[in-house]
Every structure is written in C-alpha cells, then in structure tokens.
Amino acid sequence: MNFTLIATATFGLEKVVADELKQLGYDDLMVENGKVTFEGDEMDIVTCNMWLRTADRVLIKMAEFKAESFEDLFQGTLAVNWGDIIPITGFMHVIGKSVKSKLFSVPDCQSIVKKAVVESMKRKYRRDLFPENGAEYKIEVAILKDVVTLTLDTSGPGLHKRGYREFAGEAPLKETLAAALVLLSKWDPSKQLADPLCGSGTIAIEAAMIGRNMAPGLNRSFASEQWEIIPQDMWSDIRDFARNSINNKEFRILASDINGRLLRTARGNAEKAGVSNNIAFQKLDVKDFSSKKKCGVIITNPPYGERIGETKEVEELYKTMGRVFRELPEWSYFILTSYEGFERLFNKKSDKNRKLYNGRLKCYLYQFMES
Ligand SMILES: C[S@@+](CC[C@H](N)C(=O)[O-])C[C@H]1O[C@@H](n2cnc3c(N)ncnc32)[C@H](O)[C@@H]1O
C-alpha cells in the first residue's frame, strides 16, 4: 500500500530529521513545525522505524480535513477506510490534542473519533462487535486551527527508546537529541570525540552507534510489528540487514564526568548498547581535561543551573570550560545549554547557535569551529 508518512520531530530538529530521511533515500519531503511528511509503503515504515535516529515517531497520515463541529469531525473520520489497516481484532486506542480550535474538548473529540472509526469498521467487516483483543492501533486526532489530522502510530514507544538505557542520570539527554547533536557536529570516527561532562553517557553512546553504523532500533520492538498488513519477514529482513551493516571501525570516544556513580551507569548503558569498546570512560573534573590530539570535537551538555542555588557554581563551571577548551585551539566544540549568558562566561562568541528544545526547556547549541 502507499501511505503518507510523518516522521515527528522535536521543535528545532525537523531539518535534521529531513537530512536523515534524505540519507535513507527519500525525497519530496515536506518539512513543517514538528514534522516531516513523505510518501512510503510498508517497507518504508519498517526502514524508518529501524534507522531514524532523531525522529520521535513514524505515523501514517490517514486524513486531514477542516472541522468546526462534532458532526464535521465524525463525517471526516468516517470517510476513512480504517479497515484497510485495522483488522477485526485490532485494539483501537484514540489519543488527542487541540490547539486554537473550535473543537477544544479533547475527550469529546477522542470519543467521537472512536465512534466514527468503529462505524467505518462495521461497514467494512459487516459486523457490529469488535473484540479489540489484538494488536494496538493508536490513533491520534490532532486539531490545529480547526484543521484535523488523523494519524496511526507505527512506532509505539517513542523512538528515543533504543533499549540500552536501563538507568538514567540526573538530567539525561533524550537519545534522539543526543544523536542530533552528533549529526549536527558532522563528527566522523576519524576525529577524536570527547564529552567531558558525559553524565549517563548518552552523547558518547549515540556517537559510537553512529560511528559503527548501528541501527538505533535494532534492539527494540515497534507497535506495527504486530500489524497484519506488514509481513513478518520484512522485519526480520531489515533486522538482518541492520546487523550486517554494523562495522568494526576502531575509534575511542572520551567520556568523562566528575560523578563516579553516573559513570557506572554510563558504562552499563554503553555495554547494553554494544559500544563499550568504543568509549573510554574516566572520572575527571573538566578543569583537568586535556588531550594530546591536535584536532578533535567536543560535544557536551553541561548543567544549566536551573535549580536554585546552582547558578554561582554553573557560572564558575562555564568560565572553567572556556579556559580549558581554549587550550585546544584546533578543536571544535558544541555546547548545549539553556543558560542565557553562556557565551559571556565562556568568554568566546560562538560561530553559530541553534535554538533547540531539551524537553520543554529552550536551549541553544553553541557551535565553535576550530580556528
Ligand atoms: C546535564 S548533565 C549531562 C547529562 C548527559 N548528557 C546525559 O545524557 O546523561 C551534566 C553533567 O555534568 C557533570 N559535571 C558537573 N560539573 C562537572 C565538572 N566540574 N567536571 C566534570 N563533570 C561535571 C555532572 O556530574 C553531570 O553528569
């Protein structure tokens, strides 16, 4: 079947997701706030879930229409042939959101959509009751300025869940955001990479997976893996291909932190991800960070000083980072923080900065290229 697919993205990462899709061979991409839309079939659903590192989810767009009343919403939903994808046993779970729209009661919209989906299924299967004891089909009704978008979620748990993170640090980065920082830095394994404030190691682990060409979805399952429309051997073929694509490049990423407990977590996560040989973990204060390598890349996510009483400490830390990193003039560094006065304390103006969101927190990725 042909589908319109949507790779959802955290605000600020849409272009990174689009670049990943281009790399995977997709064109005709439509890039909008929070999403990239493209065309694909069953194999593309499998491929994108398996390989996209920076998208949150892969959805099938089922319909888009204007609705100013519950009747409009019901009729628009009923017009979709849900039974083309959902089988008799399918468990139809509806979630919703509404922004700046006449239909603002999300629970009401959800129940109307559910009623209309069941009505459409009744017509297709010529039966009245559906046991809903099979695979899950999560339907989202998203209404923005009276325009309804209906989607089916092929991913299930968000794609940041790679399956390697058993323990998180204090303020771990989402895996999708960590992977985006690495892709934005254009790092490749021929260059030394370091994260001297690595916490639970997300940036180093994601970078190692990129360096080894490991598919981020290899060790997890997806909602649509249970769907009848996607043959099981598509999943096993793509997993075999992903396994065979892993390279044995030798490189060692430096990941250090002042907190020994977090480093233990980081080591455990790296092991689970299968990249512990590519990361050298070390307990080290960033003030003592140095390298004999002439060139390299630092990608790091220091504390932001969000909690009361932390500001002074974080300000001192940023000053120290500025001093230490300047000792490595031919390195480039990428620093993600929500702290507004970062460049002043770091004592260097970035070549470029990029607005990104870490959860709900507005951050900037300050990019300093080697001089
Ligand atoms: C926001 S967290 C990093 C989270 C990490 N990106 C992750 O995904 O888990 C900031 C880290 O900086 C570390 N840190 C704070 N001061 C430090 C210092 N002086 N030297 C090295 N690490 C430090 C903290 O222990 C903490 O793990």
mmCIF file of C-alpha atoms and ligand atoms in Angstrom:
data_model
loop_
_atom_site.group_PDB
_atom_site.id
_atom_site.type_symbol
_atom_site.label_atom_id
_atom_site.label_comp_id
_atom_site.label_asym_id
_atom_site.label_seq_id
_atom_site.Cartn_x
_atom_site.Cartn_y
_atom_site.Cartn_z
ATOM 1 C CA MET A 1 0.000 0.000 0.000
ATOM 2 C CA ASN A 2 1.046 3.597 -0.424
ATOM 3 C CA PHE A 3 0.940 5.770 2.642
ATOM 4 C CA THR A 4 1.617 9.354 3.531
ATOM 5 C CA LEU A 5 4.094 9.036 6.385
ATOM 6 C CA ILE A 6 5.009 11.576 9.033
ATOM 7 C CA ALA A 7 8.259 11.492 10.974
ATOM 8 C CA THR A 8 7.588 13.629 14.030
ATOM 9 C CA ALA A 9 10.407 15.752 15.406
ATOM 10 C CA THR A 10 11.131 17.832 18.463
ATOM 11 C CA PHE A 11 10.912 21.530 17.683
ATOM 12 C CA GLY A 12 14.227 22.594 16.147
ATOM 13 C CA LEU A 13 15.172 19.134 14.853
ATOM 14 C CA GLU A 14 12.914 18.987 11.775
ATOM 15 C CA LYS A 15 15.765 19.726 9.369
ATOM 16 C CA VAL A 16 17.972 17.087 10.994
ATOM 17 C CA VAL A 17 15.197 14.502 10.600
ATOM 18 C CA ALA A 18 14.767 15.592 6.955
ATOM 19 C CA ASP A 19 18.522 15.162 6.346
ATOM 20 C CA GLU A 20 18.344 11.667 7.823
ATOM 21 C CA LEU A 21 15.436 10.833 5.518
ATOM 22 C CA LYS A 22 17.400 12.142 2.521
ATOM 23 C CA GLN A 23 20.315 9.936 3.537
ATOM 24 C CA LEU A 24 17.930 6.982 3.611
ATOM 25 C CA GLY A 25 16.939 7.821 0.036
ATOM 26 C CA TYR A 26 13.674 9.718 0.477
ATOM 27 C CA ASP A 27 12.917 12.872 -1.435
ATOM 28 C CA ASP A 28 9.848 15.056 -1.844
ATOM 29 C CA LEU A 29 9.922 15.829 1.827
ATOM 30 C CA MET A 30 7.627 18.408 3.332
ATOM 31 C CA VAL A 31 9.230 19.972 6.384
ATOM 32 C CA GLU A 32 6.914 21.741 8.832
ATOM 33 C CA ASN A 33 6.898 22.589 12.527
ATOM 34 C CA GLY A 34 7.402 19.354 14.433
ATOM 35 C CA LYS A 35 7.148 17.015 11.448
ATOM 36 C CA VAL A 36 8.467 15.856 8.099
ATOM 37 C CA THR A 37 5.920 14.363 5.683
ATOM 38 C CA PHE A 38 6.778 11.976 2.851
ATOM 39 C CA GLU A 39 5.365 9.046 0.870
ATOM 40 C CA GLY A 40 6.162 5.406 1.532
ATOM 41 C CA ASP A 41 4.961 1.825 1.746
ATOM 42 C CA GLU A 42 5.146 -0.977 4.348
ATOM 43 C CA MET A 43 8.894 -1.435 3.831
ATOM 44 C CA ASP A 44 9.436 2.276 4.411
ATOM 45 C CA ILE A 45 7.570 2.079 7.721
ATOM 46 C CA VAL A 46 9.934 -0.680 8.808
ATOM 47 C CA THR A 47 13.065 1.066 7.496
ATOM 48 C CA CYS A 48 12.267 4.436 9.053
ATOM 49 C CA ASN A 49 11.427 2.973 12.464
ATOM 50 C CA MET A 50 14.635 0.972 12.400
ATOM 51 C CA TRP A 51 17.023 3.679 11.171
ATOM 52 C CA LEU A 52 15.809 7.166 12.085
ATOM 53 C CA ARG A 53 17.962 8.424 14.960
ATOM 54 C CA THR A 54 16.451 11.840 15.551
ATOM 55 C CA ALA A 55 12.692 11.446 14.879
ATOM 56 C CA ASP A 56 10.270 10.841 17.746
ATOM 57 C CA ARG A 57 7.802 8.605 15.907
ATOM 58 C CA VAL A 58 6.705 7.427 12.478
ATOM 59 C CA LEU A 59 2.987 7.946 11.843
ATOM 60 C CA ILE A 60 0.668 7.127 8.976
ATOM 61 C CA LYS A 61 -1.370 10.154 7.991
ATOM 62 C CA MET A 62 -4.910 8.848 7.498
ATOM 63 C CA ALA A 63 -6.751 12.105 6.775
ATOM 64 C CA GLU A 64 -6.692 15.861 7.024
ATOM 65 C CA PHE A 65 -9.844 17.963 6.915
ATOM 66 C CA LYS A 66 -11.471 21.040 8.367
ATOM 67 C CA ALA A 67 -13.887 20.523 11.259
ATOM 68 C CA GLU A 68 -15.766 23.158 13.175
ATOM 69 C CA SER A 69 -18.397 20.839 14.663
ATOM 70 C CA PHE A 70 -18.593 17.318 16.095
ATOM 71 C CA GLU A 71 -20.574 16.334 13.009
ATOM 72 C CA ASP A 72 -17.708 17.513 10.728
ATOM 73 C CA LEU A 73 -15.277 15.505 12.863
ATOM 74 C CA PHE A 74 -17.480 12.399 12.769
ATOM 75 C CA GLN A 75 -18.048 12.541 8.998
ATOM 76 C CA GLY A 76 -14.400 13.275 8.210
ATOM 77 C CA THR A 77 -13.283 10.304 10.311
ATOM 78 C CA LEU A 78 -15.978 8.007 8.917
ATOM 79 C CA ALA A 79 -14.811 8.758 5.353
ATOM 80 C CA VAL A 80 -11.506 6.965 6.054
ATOM 81 C CA ASN A 81 -11.283 3.227 5.300
ATOM 82 C CA TRP A 82 -9.851 2.257 8.670
ATOM 83 C CA GLY A 83 -10.442 -1.414 7.968
ATOM 84 C CA ASP A 84 -7.758 -1.301 5.248
ATOM 85 C CA ILE A 85 -5.232 -1.293 8.066
ATOM 86 C CA ILE A 86 -7.061 -2.272 11.264
ATOM 87 C CA PRO A 87 -8.204 -5.913 11.484
ATOM 88 C CA ILE A 88 -11.331 -7.154 13.291
ATOM 89 C CA THR A 89 -9.349 -7.836 16.476
ATOM 90 C CA GLY A 90 -7.449 -4.514 16.453
ATOM 91 C CA PHE A 91 -7.381 -2.563 19.708
ATOM 92 C CA MET A 92 -8.308 0.980 18.744
ATOM 93 C CA HIS A 93 -6.873 3.452 21.173
ATOM 94 C CA VAL A 94 -7.565 7.125 20.458
ATOM 95 C CA ILE A 95 -5.499 9.993 21.841
ATOM 96 C CA GLY A 96 -5.921 13.668 21.017
ATOM 97 C CA LYS A 97 -4.830 17.268 21.195
ATOM 98 C CA SER A 98 -6.430 20.527 20.187
ATOM 99 C CA VAL A 99 -4.821 23.938 19.721
ATOM 100 C CA LYS A 100 -6.618 27.193 18.834
ATOM 101 C CA SER A 101 -9.722 25.349 17.542
ATOM 102 C CA LYS A 102 -13.496 25.449 17.990
ATOM 103 C CA LEU A 103 -13.426 21.766 18.975
ATOM 104 C CA PHE A 104 -11.421 22.148 22.148
ATOM 105 C CA SER A 105 -12.715 19.342 24.360
ATOM 106 C CA VAL A 106 -10.154 16.630 23.697
ATOM 107 C CA PRO A 107 -12.035 13.787 25.485
ATOM 108 C CA ASP A 108 -15.158 14.524 23.403
ATOM 109 C CA CYS A 109 -13.126 14.592 20.173
ATOM 110 C CA GLN A 110 -11.493 11.302 21.100
ATOM 111 C CA SER A 111 -14.797 9.555 21.725
ATOM 112 C CA ILE A 112 -16.330 10.906 18.513
ATOM 113 C CA VAL A 113 -13.328 9.709 16.507
ATOM 114 C CA LYS A 114 -13.546 6.306 18.160
ATOM 115 C CA LYS A 115 -17.272 6.047 17.316
ATOM 116 C CA ALA A 116 -16.618 7.021 13.686
ATOM 117 C CA VAL A 117 -13.711 4.580 13.330
ATOM 118 C CA VAL A 118 -15.873 1.740 14.674
ATOM 119 C CA GLU A 119 -18.708 2.777 12.328
ATOM 120 C CA SER A 120 -16.321 2.653 9.359
ATOM 121 C CA MET A 121 -15.093 -0.781 10.512
ATOM 122 C CA LYS A 122 -18.718 -2.020 10.837
ATOM 123 C CA ARG A 123 -19.322 -1.108 7.190
ATOM 124 C CA LYS A 124 -16.160 -2.804 6.007
ATOM 125 C CA TYR A 125 -16.439 -6.021 8.019
ATOM 126 C CA ARG A 126 -20.285 -6.200 8.100
ATOM 127 C CA ARG A 127 -20.404 -6.901 11.814
ATOM 128 C CA ASP A 128 -21.373 -4.914 14.894
ATOM 129 C CA LEU A 129 -18.956 -6.019 17.555
ATOM 130 C CA PHE A 130 -15.180 -5.853 17.657
ATOM 131 C CA PRO A 131 -13.369 -7.752 20.408
ATOM 132 C CA GLU A 132 -10.353 -5.360 20.448
ATOM 133 C CA ASN A 133 -8.171 -8.117 21.889
ATOM 134 C CA GLY A 134 -5.439 -7.937 19.233
ATOM 135 C CA ALA A 135 -2.594 -5.617 18.296
ATOM 136 C CA GLU A 136 -2.767 -1.957 19.260
ATOM 137 C CA TYR A 137 -3.618 0.723 16.702
ATOM 138 C CA LYS A 138 -3.043 4.087 18.333
ATOM 139 C CA ILE A 139 -4.993 6.772 16.536
ATOM 140 C CA GLU A 140 -4.250 10.424 17.154
ATOM 141 C CA VAL A 141 -6.707 13.203 16.453
ATOM 142 C CA ALA A 142 -4.726 16.432 16.318
ATOM 143 C CA ILE A 143 -6.650 19.658 15.727
ATOM 144 C CA LEU A 144 -4.818 22.854 14.902
ATOM 145 C CA LYS A 145 -6.784 25.976 13.946
ATOM 146 C CA ASP A 146 -9.831 23.819 13.064
ATOM 147 C CA VAL A 147 -7.840 21.518 10.776
ATOM 148 C CA VAL A 148 -7.988 17.893 11.892
ATOM 149 C CA THR A 149 -5.139 15.482 11.216
ATOM 150 C CA LEU A 150 -5.799 11.806 11.886
ATOM 151 C CA THR A 151 -2.785 9.539 12.223
ATOM 152 C CA LEU A 152 -1.919 5.973 13.163
ATOM 153 C CA ASP A 153 1.237 5.442 15.222
ATOM 154 C CA THR A 154 3.535 2.784 13.756
ATOM 155 C CA SER A 155 6.276 3.159 16.389
ATOM 156 C CA GLY A 156 4.640 2.573 19.773
ATOM 157 C CA PRO A 157 7.024 3.799 22.472
ATOM 158 C CA GLY A 158 8.945 6.866 21.219
ATOM 159 C CA LEU A 159 11.931 6.157 19.013
ATOM 160 C CA HIS A 160 14.279 7.586 21.660
ATOM 161 C CA LYS A 161 13.722 4.312 23.492
ATOM 162 C CA ARG A 162 16.548 2.319 21.956
ATOM 163 C CA GLY A 163 16.533 -0.329 24.648
ATOM 164 C CA TYR A 164 20.002 0.368 26.077
ATOM 165 C CA ARG A 165 19.171 2.830 28.805
ATOM 166 C CA GLU A 166 18.371 0.953 31.948
ATOM 167 C CA PHE A 167 19.430 3.722 34.244
ATOM 168 C CA ALA A 168 19.327 7.422 33.609
ATOM 169 C CA GLY A 169 21.498 10.094 35.140
ATOM 170 C CA GLU A 170 20.212 13.224 36.869
ATOM 171 C CA ALA A 171 19.279 15.119 33.715
ATOM 172 C CA PRO A 172 19.847 12.726 30.840
ATOM 173 C CA LEU A 173 19.501 13.948 27.300
ATOM 174 C CA LYS A 174 16.927 12.219 25.154
ATOM 175 C CA GLU A 175 18.713 9.805 22.833
ATOM 176 C CA THR A 176 17.142 11.481 19.787
ATOM 177 C CA LEU A 177 18.511 14.887 20.831
ATOM 178 C CA ALA A 178 21.949 13.442 21.650
ATOM 179 C CA ALA A 179 22.077 11.808 18.201
ATOM 180 C CA ALA A 180 21.047 15.141 16.637
ATOM 181 C CA LEU A 181 23.921 16.956 18.370
ATOM 182 C CA VAL A 182 26.351 14.404 16.938
ATOM 183 C CA LEU A 183 24.894 14.654 13.429
ATOM 184 C CA LEU A 184 24.921 18.465 13.586
ATOM 185 C CA SER A 185 28.616 18.414 14.561
ATOM 186 C CA LYS A 186 29.397 16.388 11.400
ATOM 187 C CA TRP A 187 31.712 14.226 13.531
ATOM 188 C CA ASP A 188 33.077 11.076 11.965
ATOM 189 C CA PRO A 189 35.189 8.355 13.596
ATOM 190 C CA SER A 190 38.424 9.660 12.044
ATOM 191 C CA LYS A 191 38.226 12.566 14.504
ATOM 192 C CA GLN A 192 38.698 12.409 18.259
ATOM 193 C CA LEU A 193 35.394 12.998 20.040
ATOM 194 C CA ALA A 194 35.017 13.917 23.703
ATOM 195 C CA ASP A 195 32.200 14.651 26.118
ATOM 196 C CA PRO A 196 33.901 15.852 29.311
ATOM 197 C CA LEU A 197 30.593 16.234 31.216
ATOM 198 C CA CYS A 198 29.085 12.992 29.980
ATOM 199 C CA GLY A 199 26.656 12.080 32.793
ATOM 200 C CA SER A 200 24.983 8.820 31.817
ATOM 201 C CA GLY A 201 26.889 8.873 28.517
ATOM 202 C CA THR A 202 24.076 9.464 26.027
ATOM 203 C CA ILE A 203 26.092 11.621 23.611
ATOM 204 C CA ALA A 204 29.058 9.218 23.580
ATOM 205 C CA ILE A 205 26.817 6.170 23.155
ATOM 206 C CA GLU A 206 24.787 7.721 20.324
ATOM 207 C CA ALA A 207 28.010 8.837 18.611
ATOM 208 C CA ALA A 208 29.502 5.364 18.932
ATOM 209 C CA MET A 209 26.356 3.867 17.400
ATOM 210 C CA ILE A 210 26.621 6.344 14.516
ATOM 211 C CA GLY A 211 30.331 5.552 14.082
ATOM 212 C CA ARG A 212 29.643 1.816 13.987
ATOM 213 C CA ASN A 213 26.578 2.278 11.748
ATOM 214 C CA MET A 214 24.338 0.551 14.277
ATOM 215 C CA ALA A 215 20.631 0.945 13.592
ATOM 216 C CA PRO A 216 19.069 2.666 16.623
ATOM 217 C CA GLY A 217 16.004 0.421 16.503
ATOM 218 C CA LEU A 218 17.776 -2.920 16.248
ATOM 219 C CA ASN A 219 17.202 -3.929 19.860
ATOM 220 C CA ARG A 220 13.612 -2.877 20.381
ATOM 221 C CA SER A 221 10.177 -3.667 19.058
ATOM 222 C CA PHE A 222 7.598 -1.431 17.371
ATOM 223 C CA ALA A 223 3.802 -1.255 17.550
ATOM 224 C CA SER A 224 3.440 -2.044 13.856
ATOM 225 C CA GLU A 225 5.477 -5.216 14.263
ATOM 226 C CA GLN A 226 2.209 -6.762 15.430
ATOM 227 C CA TRP A 227 0.216 -5.460 12.469
ATOM 228 C CA GLU A 228 -1.140 -7.867 9.900
ATOM 229 C CA ILE A 229 -0.503 -5.508 6.956
ATOM 230 C CA ILE A 230 3.280 -5.723 7.428
ATOM 231 C CA PRO A 231 4.652 -9.201 6.668
ATOM 232 C CA GLN A 232 6.876 -10.563 9.459
ATOM 233 C CA ASP A 233 9.750 -11.264 7.073
ATOM 234 C CA MET A 234 10.060 -7.546 6.312
ATOM 235 C CA TRP A 235 11.012 -7.017 9.931
ATOM 236 C CA SER A 236 13.420 -9.941 10.007
ATOM 237 C CA ASP A 237 14.991 -8.899 6.667
ATOM 238 C CA ILE A 238 15.567 -5.351 7.816
ATOM 239 C CA ARG A 239 16.987 -6.571 11.141
ATOM 240 C CA ASP A 240 19.363 -8.950 9.319
ATOM 241 C CA PHE A 241 20.422 -6.123 7.045
ATOM 242 C CA ALA A 242 20.957 -3.838 10.052
ATOM 243 C CA ARG A 243 23.035 -6.490 11.833
ATOM 244 C CA ASN A 244 25.193 -6.969 8.741
ATOM 245 C CA SER A 245 25.637 -3.224 8.350
ATOM 246 C CA ILE A 246 27.460 -2.809 11.664
ATOM 247 C CA ASN A 247 31.116 -2.036 11.038
ATOM 248 C CA ASN A 248 34.077 -2.772 13.274
ATOM 249 C CA LYS A 249 35.720 0.617 12.948
ATOM 250 C CA GLU A 250 38.195 1.196 15.714
ATOM 251 C CA PHE A 251 37.828 4.507 17.476
ATOM 252 C CA ARG A 252 37.614 5.591 21.079
ATOM 253 C CA ILE A 253 35.402 8.370 22.310
ATOM 254 C CA LEU A 254 36.458 10.088 25.544
ATOM 255 C CA ALA A 255 33.611 10.326 28.041
ATOM 256 C CA SER A 256 34.374 11.782 31.444
ATOM 257 C CA ASP A 257 32.431 13.190 34.356
ATOM 258 C CA ILE A 258 33.138 14.249 37.903
ATOM 259 C CA ASN A 259 30.456 11.907 39.250
ATOM 260 C CA GLY A 260 31.624 8.294 39.607
ATOM 261 C CA ARG A 261 28.118 6.932 40.198
ATOM 262 C CA LEU A 262 26.903 8.351 36.883
ATOM 263 C CA LEU A 263 29.932 6.901 35.123
ATOM 264 C CA ARG A 264 28.961 3.439 36.350
ATOM 265 C CA THR A 265 25.504 3.999 34.843
ATOM 266 C CA ALA A 266 27.098 5.228 31.620
ATOM 267 C CA ARG A 267 29.337 2.153 31.396
ATOM 268 C CA GLY A 268 26.348 -0.150 31.934
ATOM 269 C CA ASN A 269 24.375 1.638 29.212
ATOM 270 C CA ALA A 270 27.297 1.504 26.760
ATOM 271 C CA GLU A 271 27.680 -2.188 27.388
ATOM 272 C CA LYS A 272 23.997 -2.785 26.758
ATOM 273 C CA ALA A 273 24.210 -0.765 23.537
ATOM 274 C CA GLY A 274 27.165 -2.885 22.424
ATOM 275 C CA VAL A 275 29.602 0.039 22.152
ATOM 276 C CA SER A 276 31.636 -0.191 25.354
ATOM 277 C CA ASN A 277 34.814 -0.893 23.342
ATOM 278 C CA ASN A 278 34.422 2.421 21.562
ATOM 279 C CA ILE A 279 34.200 4.600 24.655
ATOM 280 C CA ALA A 280 36.862 5.319 27.264
ATOM 281 C CA PHE A 281 35.101 6.391 30.457
ATOM 282 C CA GLN A 282 37.055 8.296 33.048
ATOM 283 C CA LYS A 283 36.324 10.072 36.316
ATOM 284 C CA LEU A 284 37.659 13.547 35.718
ATOM 285 C CA ASP A 285 36.877 17.142 36.597
ATOM 286 C CA VAL A 286 36.518 19.136 33.365
ATOM 287 C CA LYS A 287 39.094 21.570 34.734
ATOM 288 C CA ASP A 288 41.688 18.817 34.224
ATOM 289 C CA PHE A 289 40.524 17.832 30.733
ATOM 290 C CA SER A 290 43.259 17.916 28.102
ATOM 291 C CA SER A 291 44.307 15.997 25.002
ATOM 292 C CA LYS A 292 47.471 15.385 23.042
ATOM 293 C CA LYS A 293 45.418 15.197 19.850
ATOM 294 C CA LYS A 294 45.765 18.333 17.773
ATOM 295 C CA CYS A 295 42.264 18.184 16.324
ATOM 296 C CA GLY A 296 39.047 16.917 17.777
ATOM 297 C CA VAL A 297 35.418 17.615 18.598
ATOM 298 C CA ILE A 298 33.787 18.248 21.963
ATOM 299 C CA ILE A 299 30.040 17.763 22.208
ATOM 300 C CA THR A 300 28.684 18.348 25.673
ATOM 301 C CA ASN A 301 25.630 19.154 27.732
ATOM 302 C CA PRO A 302 26.790 20.811 30.972
ATOM 303 C CA PRO A 303 24.485 21.573 33.912
ATOM 304 C CA TYR A 304 22.247 24.568 33.198
ATOM 305 C CA GLY A 305 21.953 25.953 36.727
ATOM 306 C CA GLU A 306 18.170 25.616 36.645
ATOM 307 C CA ARG A 307 17.870 24.693 40.304
ATOM 308 C CA ILE A 308 18.009 27.374 42.974
ATOM 309 C CA GLY A 309 21.462 27.755 44.493
ATOM 310 C CA GLU A 310 23.234 26.273 41.490
ATOM 311 C CA THR A 311 23.722 29.443 39.476
ATOM 312 C CA LYS A 312 27.046 30.523 41.001
ATOM 313 C CA GLU A 313 28.507 27.055 40.605
ATOM 314 C CA VAL A 314 27.429 26.787 36.978
ATOM 315 C CA GLU A 315 28.833 30.228 36.197
ATOM 316 C CA GLU A 316 32.213 29.163 37.561
ATOM 317 C CA LEU A 317 31.981 25.935 35.569
ATOM 318 C CA TYR A 318 31.340 27.803 32.292
ATOM 319 C CA LYS A 319 34.349 30.055 32.956
ATOM 320 C CA THR A 320 36.486 26.969 33.580
ATOM 321 C CA MET A 321 35.198 25.302 30.392
ATOM 322 C CA GLY A 322 36.142 28.415 28.422
ATOM 323 C CA ARG A 323 39.688 28.368 29.816
ATOM 324 C CA VAL A 324 40.166 24.624 29.327
ATOM 325 C CA PHE A 325 38.704 24.397 25.821
ATOM 326 C CA ARG A 326 40.760 27.357 24.590
ATOM 327 C CA GLU A 327 43.861 25.271 25.327
ATOM 328 C CA LEU A 328 42.702 23.104 22.410
ATOM 329 C CA PRO A 329 42.595 25.751 19.660
ATOM 330 C CA GLU A 330 42.178 23.371 16.764
ATOM 331 C CA TRP A 331 39.239 21.538 18.261
ATOM 332 C CA SER A 332 35.662 22.446 17.545
ATOM 333 C CA TYR A 333 33.098 22.374 20.331
ATOM 334 C CA PHE A 334 29.337 22.120 20.542
ATOM 335 C CA ILE A 335 27.765 23.068 23.848
ATOM 336 C CA LEU A 336 24.064 22.753 24.671
ATOM 337 C CA THR A 337 22.693 24.890 27.486
ATOM 338 C CA SER A 338 19.616 26.883 28.447
ATOM 339 C CA TYR A 339 21.745 29.415 30.345
ATOM 340 C CA GLU A 340 21.264 32.740 28.542
ATOM 341 C CA GLY A 341 24.608 34.344 29.403
ATOM 342 C CA PHE A 342 26.698 31.340 28.453
ATOM 343 C CA GLU A 343 28.966 32.992 25.851
ATOM 344 C CA ARG A 344 29.856 35.851 28.225
ATOM 345 C CA LEU A 345 31.056 33.436 30.909
ATOM 346 C CA PHE A 346 32.698 31.062 28.420
ATOM 347 C CA ASN A 347 34.371 34.220 27.142
ATOM 348 C CA LYS A 348 34.043 33.466 23.458
ATOM 349 C CA LYS A 349 31.381 34.243 20.899
ATOM 350 C CA SER A 350 30.097 31.178 19.089
ATOM 351 C CA ASP A 351 30.385 30.940 15.309
ATOM 352 C CA LYS A 352 26.783 29.782 15.156
ATOM 353 C CA ASN A 353 23.992 28.960 17.555
ATOM 354 C CA ARG A 354 20.869 26.949 17.095
ATOM 355 C CA LYS A 355 17.661 27.002 19.111
ATOM 356 C CA LEU A 356 16.700 23.533 20.347
ATOM 357 C CA TYR A 357 14.387 22.178 22.994
ATOM 358 C CA ASN A 358 15.550 19.816 25.707
ATOM 359 C CA GLY A 359 12.133 18.651 26.899
ATOM 360 C CA ARG A 360 10.276 21.911 27.499
ATOM 361 C CA LEU A 361 13.433 23.861 28.125
ATOM 362 C CA LYS A 362 14.548 26.276 25.420
ATOM 363 C CA CYS A 363 18.262 25.775 24.847
ATOM 364 C CA TYR A 364 20.918 26.920 22.436
ATOM 365 C CA LEU A 365 23.519 24.724 20.846
ATOM 366 C CA TYR A 366 26.576 26.996 20.733
ATOM 367 C CA GLN A 367 28.872 25.934 17.925
ATOM 368 C CA PHE A 368 32.548 26.900 17.947
ATOM 369 C CA MET A 369 34.533 25.820 14.894
ATOM 370 C CA GLU A 370 38.255 25.162 15.059
ATOM 371 C CA SER A 371 40.293 28.284 14.457
HETATM 372 C C1 LIG B 1 23.213 17.801 32.334
HETATM 373 S S1 LIG B 1 24.282 16.566 32.915
HETATM 374 C C2 LIG B 1 24.798 15.697 31.480
HETATM 375 C C3 LIG B 1 23.809 14.666 31.078
HETATM 376 C C4 LIG B 1 24.278 13.788 29.975
HETATM 377 N N1 LIG B 1 24.315 14.471 28.698
HETATM 378 C C5 LIG B 1 23.376 12.549 29.880
HETATM 379 O O1 LIG B 1 22.775 12.304 28.841
HETATM 380 O O2 LIG B 1 23.236 11.843 30.881
HETATM 381 C C6 LIG B 1 25.724 17.466 33.369
HETATM 382 C C7 LIG B 1 26.853 16.623 33.903
HETATM 383 O O3 LIG B 1 27.955 17.453 34.218
HETATM 384 C C8 LIG B 1 28.675 16.820 35.273
HETATM 385 N N2 LIG B 1 29.593 17.793 35.886
HETATM 386 C C9 LIG B 1 29.268 18.884 36.643
HETATM 387 N N3 LIG B 1 30.396 19.536 36.991
HETATM 388 C C10 LIG B 1 31.440 18.877 36.431
HETATM 389 C C11 LIG B 1 32.843 19.078 36.410
HETATM 390 N N4 LIG B 1 33.410 20.097 37.062
HETATM 391 N N5 LIG B 1 33.611 18.210 35.712
HETATM 392 C C12 LIG B 1 33.065 17.167 35.042
HETATM 393 N N6 LIG B 1 31.737 16.927 35.042
HETATM 394 C C13 LIG B 1 30.937 17.761 35.724
HETATM 395 C C14 LIG B 1 27.580 16.320 36.179
HETATM 396 O O4 LIG B 1 28.055 15.289 37.029
HETATM 397 C C15 LIG B 1 26.518 15.854 35.185
HETATM 398 O O5 LIG B 1 26.635 14.490 34.931
#
